[in-house]
Amino acid sequence: MRLKIKDFHIIKSADIQFDGLTVIAGENDTGKSTVGKILFSEIRNALLKTGHEKVNNIELLIENEITHFPIFIDSPDFLSKFNYLKNTMALSQQYQLNFSLPNEVGDLVLRISQPKVLTRHDKKFQQIKKLIKGEVYYDSREDNIFYKKDGLKHKLDLYQTANGIKMFGFLQILILNGTIKKGTTLIFDEPEVHLHPSWQLEYAKMICLIVTEGIKVLVNSHSPYMIEALELYSKKENINTNFYLAN
């Protein structure tokens, strides 16, 4: 998969290959997030065949490969506000209100709400469970997301947990419900903002493990911890990588 951008907002020119792990490093306001959102929209529109207006200076090339709907993850606050976001979507559709959530947010609400299809014996799930000492899960009866710490009977609302737990919680939920699968493109926008440096290393390790299963991942980052860890673990897992500098 390849994305070409020319003279779009602050991006003068970009030619980015997505094959395994793609990392865009750079300071804020250099266009990293813009690339992620363009990639999300272009894949989504191609799959929906919406007939959306073509932007002449953006071109997405998808070769003969399995492609599923992309997932865009940026803020752990999403999980804390999940119930509010889902109700907002429902009210907007029911009463045909003239406001809506961004596609990347609305799509993630739907992905999080999917029932579990895998067991908790999944290797990636167990590694995260050990790291955060528990499980972040979607409760379909209460239509909300909770964290249950190992050894405790009661569950916690997500606003009572650290941002790091929420960031790993995204992965736990999406792994168990089968959303993260071969052909999926995962887009992380500066995940390090919400993680302690030691957990940045663990997150990078998990990202590289996910890539080994045929999942494309884009990480936008300005953290040397995250970038160096991604480089280290990608070599260890022997996965295809593309590193770019946004300036």
XYZ file of C-alpha atoms in Angstrom:
247
model
C 0.000 0.000 0.000
C 1.320 3.421 -0.932
C 0.086 6.952 -0.202
C 1.138 9.993 -2.226
C 0.334 13.539 -1.089
C 1.200 16.777 -2.847
C 0.591 20.328 -1.561
C -2.133 19.388 0.926
C -2.418 21.774 3.894
C 1.048 21.885 5.493
C 2.294 18.817 3.593
C 4.287 19.874 0.542
C 5.144 16.395 -0.665
C 4.941 12.876 0.771
C 5.359 9.416 -0.727
C 4.819 6.824 1.983
C 4.970 3.046 1.749
C 2.821 0.982 4.118
C 4.150 -2.546 4.344
C 4.375 -3.881 7.873
C 5.385 -1.111 10.285
C 5.514 2.513 9.159
C 6.825 5.190 11.525
C 6.614 8.934 10.906
C 8.842 10.852 13.316
C 8.812 14.590 13.815
C 7.827 17.508 15.990
C 4.287 18.795 16.371
C 2.704 20.700 13.478
C 4.760 18.898 10.832
C 1.848 17.006 9.264
C 2.201 13.623 10.998
C -1.404 13.517 12.188
C -2.644 14.751 8.824
C -1.036 11.771 7.092
C -2.733 9.387 9.517
C -6.159 10.913 8.978
C -5.726 10.960 5.205
C -4.723 7.289 5.231
C -7.739 6.406 7.379
C -10.163 8.299 5.126
C -8.734 7.008 1.853
C -8.849 3.331 2.900
C -12.326 3.749 4.366
C -13.700 5.481 1.284
C -12.120 2.909 -1.024
C -13.790 0.059 0.882
C -17.159 1.801 1.112
C -16.948 2.903 -2.526
C -18.742 6.067 -1.484
C -18.021 7.946 -4.675
C -16.563 10.729 -2.559
C -15.047 13.664 -4.353
C -11.530 12.790 -5.441
C -8.775 15.066 -4.189
C -6.297 15.479 -7.031
C -3.257 15.852 -4.801
C -3.916 12.637 -2.824
C -3.434 9.157 -4.267
C -3.757 5.832 -2.446
C -2.424 2.756 -4.226
C -3.747 -0.563 -2.908
C -2.252 -3.616 -4.582
C -3.799 -7.087 -4.623
C -3.983 -7.498 -0.869
C -6.565 -8.202 1.804
C -7.799 -4.905 3.216
C -10.181 -4.340 6.132
C -11.485 -1.127 7.633
C -8.743 0.913 9.328
C -8.635 1.781 13.021
C -7.473 5.194 14.261
C -6.357 5.465 17.899
C -5.162 8.688 19.469
C -6.553 9.536 22.906
C -7.260 7.237 25.879
C -10.099 9.603 26.796
C -12.132 7.807 24.131
C -12.620 4.785 26.400
C -13.634 6.943 29.376
C -16.234 8.685 27.203
C -17.341 5.571 25.314
C -20.911 5.491 26.640
C -21.386 9.210 25.946
C -20.003 8.849 22.419
C -22.206 5.856 21.641
C -25.323 7.641 22.927
C -24.402 10.697 20.869
C -24.240 8.534 17.744
C -27.594 6.922 18.512
C -29.357 10.238 19.151
C -27.895 11.784 16.021
C -29.188 8.909 13.890
C -32.552 8.590 15.634
C -33.480 12.260 15.418
C -31.494 13.032 12.259
C -29.571 15.776 14.016
C -27.179 17.863 11.958
C -24.063 16.911 13.880
C -22.000 13.763 13.861
C -18.805 12.332 15.268
C -15.678 12.196 13.098
C -15.573 8.958 11.102
C -12.512 7.699 12.961
C -14.367 8.108 16.279
C -17.695 6.679 15.106
C -16.009 3.680 13.509
C -14.036 2.971 16.679
C -17.236 3.038 18.750
C -18.653 0.321 16.498
C -15.450 -1.739 16.608
C -15.260 -1.602 20.405
C -18.892 -2.771 20.658
C -18.292 -6.031 18.794
C -18.705 -9.288 20.778
C -15.654 -11.358 21.706
C -14.658 -14.045 19.198
C -11.280 -15.108 20.618
C -10.439 -16.679 23.964
C -8.410 -15.030 26.672
C -5.613 -17.512 25.961
C -4.468 -15.310 23.069
C -0.753 -14.613 23.522
C -0.982 -10.859 22.962
C -3.963 -10.540 25.297
C -2.142 -12.412 28.065
C 0.980 -10.267 27.695
C -1.078 -7.098 28.095
C -3.008 -8.600 31.014
C 0.255 -9.334 32.805
C 1.550 -5.824 32.155
C -1.537 -3.909 33.346
C -2.364 -6.513 36.018
C -5.893 -6.993 34.768
C -8.282 -6.636 31.866
C -10.058 -3.784 30.123
C -13.283 -5.095 28.606
C -16.563 -4.064 27.007
C -19.662 -5.042 29.019
C -22.543 -5.445 26.559
C -25.154 -5.518 29.336
C -24.131 -2.122 30.681
C -22.940 -0.956 27.257
C -19.788 0.480 28.758
C -16.107 -0.265 29.287
C -14.519 -1.299 32.575
C -11.219 -2.379 34.085
C -11.001 -5.390 36.386
C -7.770 -5.743 38.302
C -6.440 -9.230 38.957
C -7.400 -10.501 42.397
C -10.243 -8.020 42.913
C -13.950 -8.792 42.579
C -15.186 -5.323 41.708
C -14.656 -3.511 38.432
C -13.577 0.081 37.904
C -14.893 2.735 35.568
C -12.233 3.749 33.074
C -11.986 7.315 34.391
C -10.548 5.778 37.584
C -7.607 4.224 35.744
C -4.315 5.537 34.395
C -3.990 6.543 30.756
C -1.492 3.755 30.185
C -4.083 1.152 31.164
C -6.548 2.730 28.747
C -4.045 2.683 25.872
C -3.326 -1.007 26.389
C -7.046 -1.521 26.939
C -7.727 -0.510 23.339
C -5.594 -3.423 22.210
C -7.083 -5.923 24.664
C -10.632 -5.248 23.487
C -9.835 -5.147 19.773
C -7.738 -8.323 19.973
C -10.470 -10.316 21.729
C -13.282 -9.221 19.421
C -11.256 -10.036 16.314
C -11.139 -6.489 14.964
C -7.344 -6.559 14.813
C -6.754 -9.174 12.123
C -4.724 -9.753 8.984
C -5.432 -6.994 6.464
C -6.311 -4.370 9.078
C -4.471 -1.043 9.171
C -3.900 0.340 12.677
C -3.067 4.039 12.996
C -1.602 5.344 16.263
C -1.278 9.105 16.615
C 1.432 9.896 19.174
C 0.622 7.079 21.626
C 3.612 8.066 23.763
C 1.825 11.196 25.002
C -0.187 8.993 27.350
C 2.508 6.503 28.367
C 5.358 6.447 30.888
C 8.711 5.891 29.101
C 8.925 2.301 30.376
C 5.444 1.570 29.029
C 6.348 3.180 25.716
C 8.849 0.355 25.279
C 6.193 -2.247 26.084
C 3.727 -0.611 23.706
C 6.324 -0.636 20.934
C 6.971 -4.320 21.613
C 3.247 -5.098 21.351
C 2.905 -3.085 18.130
C 5.714 -5.093 16.517
C 4.144 -8.357 17.670
C 0.867 -7.291 16.058
C 2.647 -6.522 12.773
C 4.005 -10.093 12.620
C 0.418 -11.280 12.104
C -0.069 -9.457 8.811
C -1.439 -6.210 10.229
C -0.200 -2.893 8.865
C 0.608 -0.296 11.518
C 1.320 3.420 11.198
C 2.798 5.167 14.238
C 3.190 8.946 14.352
C 5.626 9.877 17.108
C 7.952 12.541 18.441
C 9.266 10.411 21.316
C 12.839 9.090 21.030
C 11.875 6.290 23.452
C 9.032 5.106 21.216
C 10.938 5.507 17.943
C 14.073 3.720 19.163
C 11.995 0.934 20.711
C 10.060 0.428 17.470
C 13.335 0.215 15.568
C 14.770 -2.284 18.058
C 11.751 -4.596 18.277
C 11.024 -4.463 14.547
C 14.532 -5.805 13.910
C 14.049 -8.446 16.587
C 10.768 -9.591 15.003
C 12.248 -9.270 11.489
C 9.303 -7.283 10.126
C 9.175 -4.881 7.193
C 9.658 -1.291 8.326
C 9.543 2.163 6.781
C 10.788 5.141 8.806
C 10.095 8.713 7.686
C 10.987 12.130 9.086
C 8.325 14.851 8.955
C 9.762 18.359 8.700
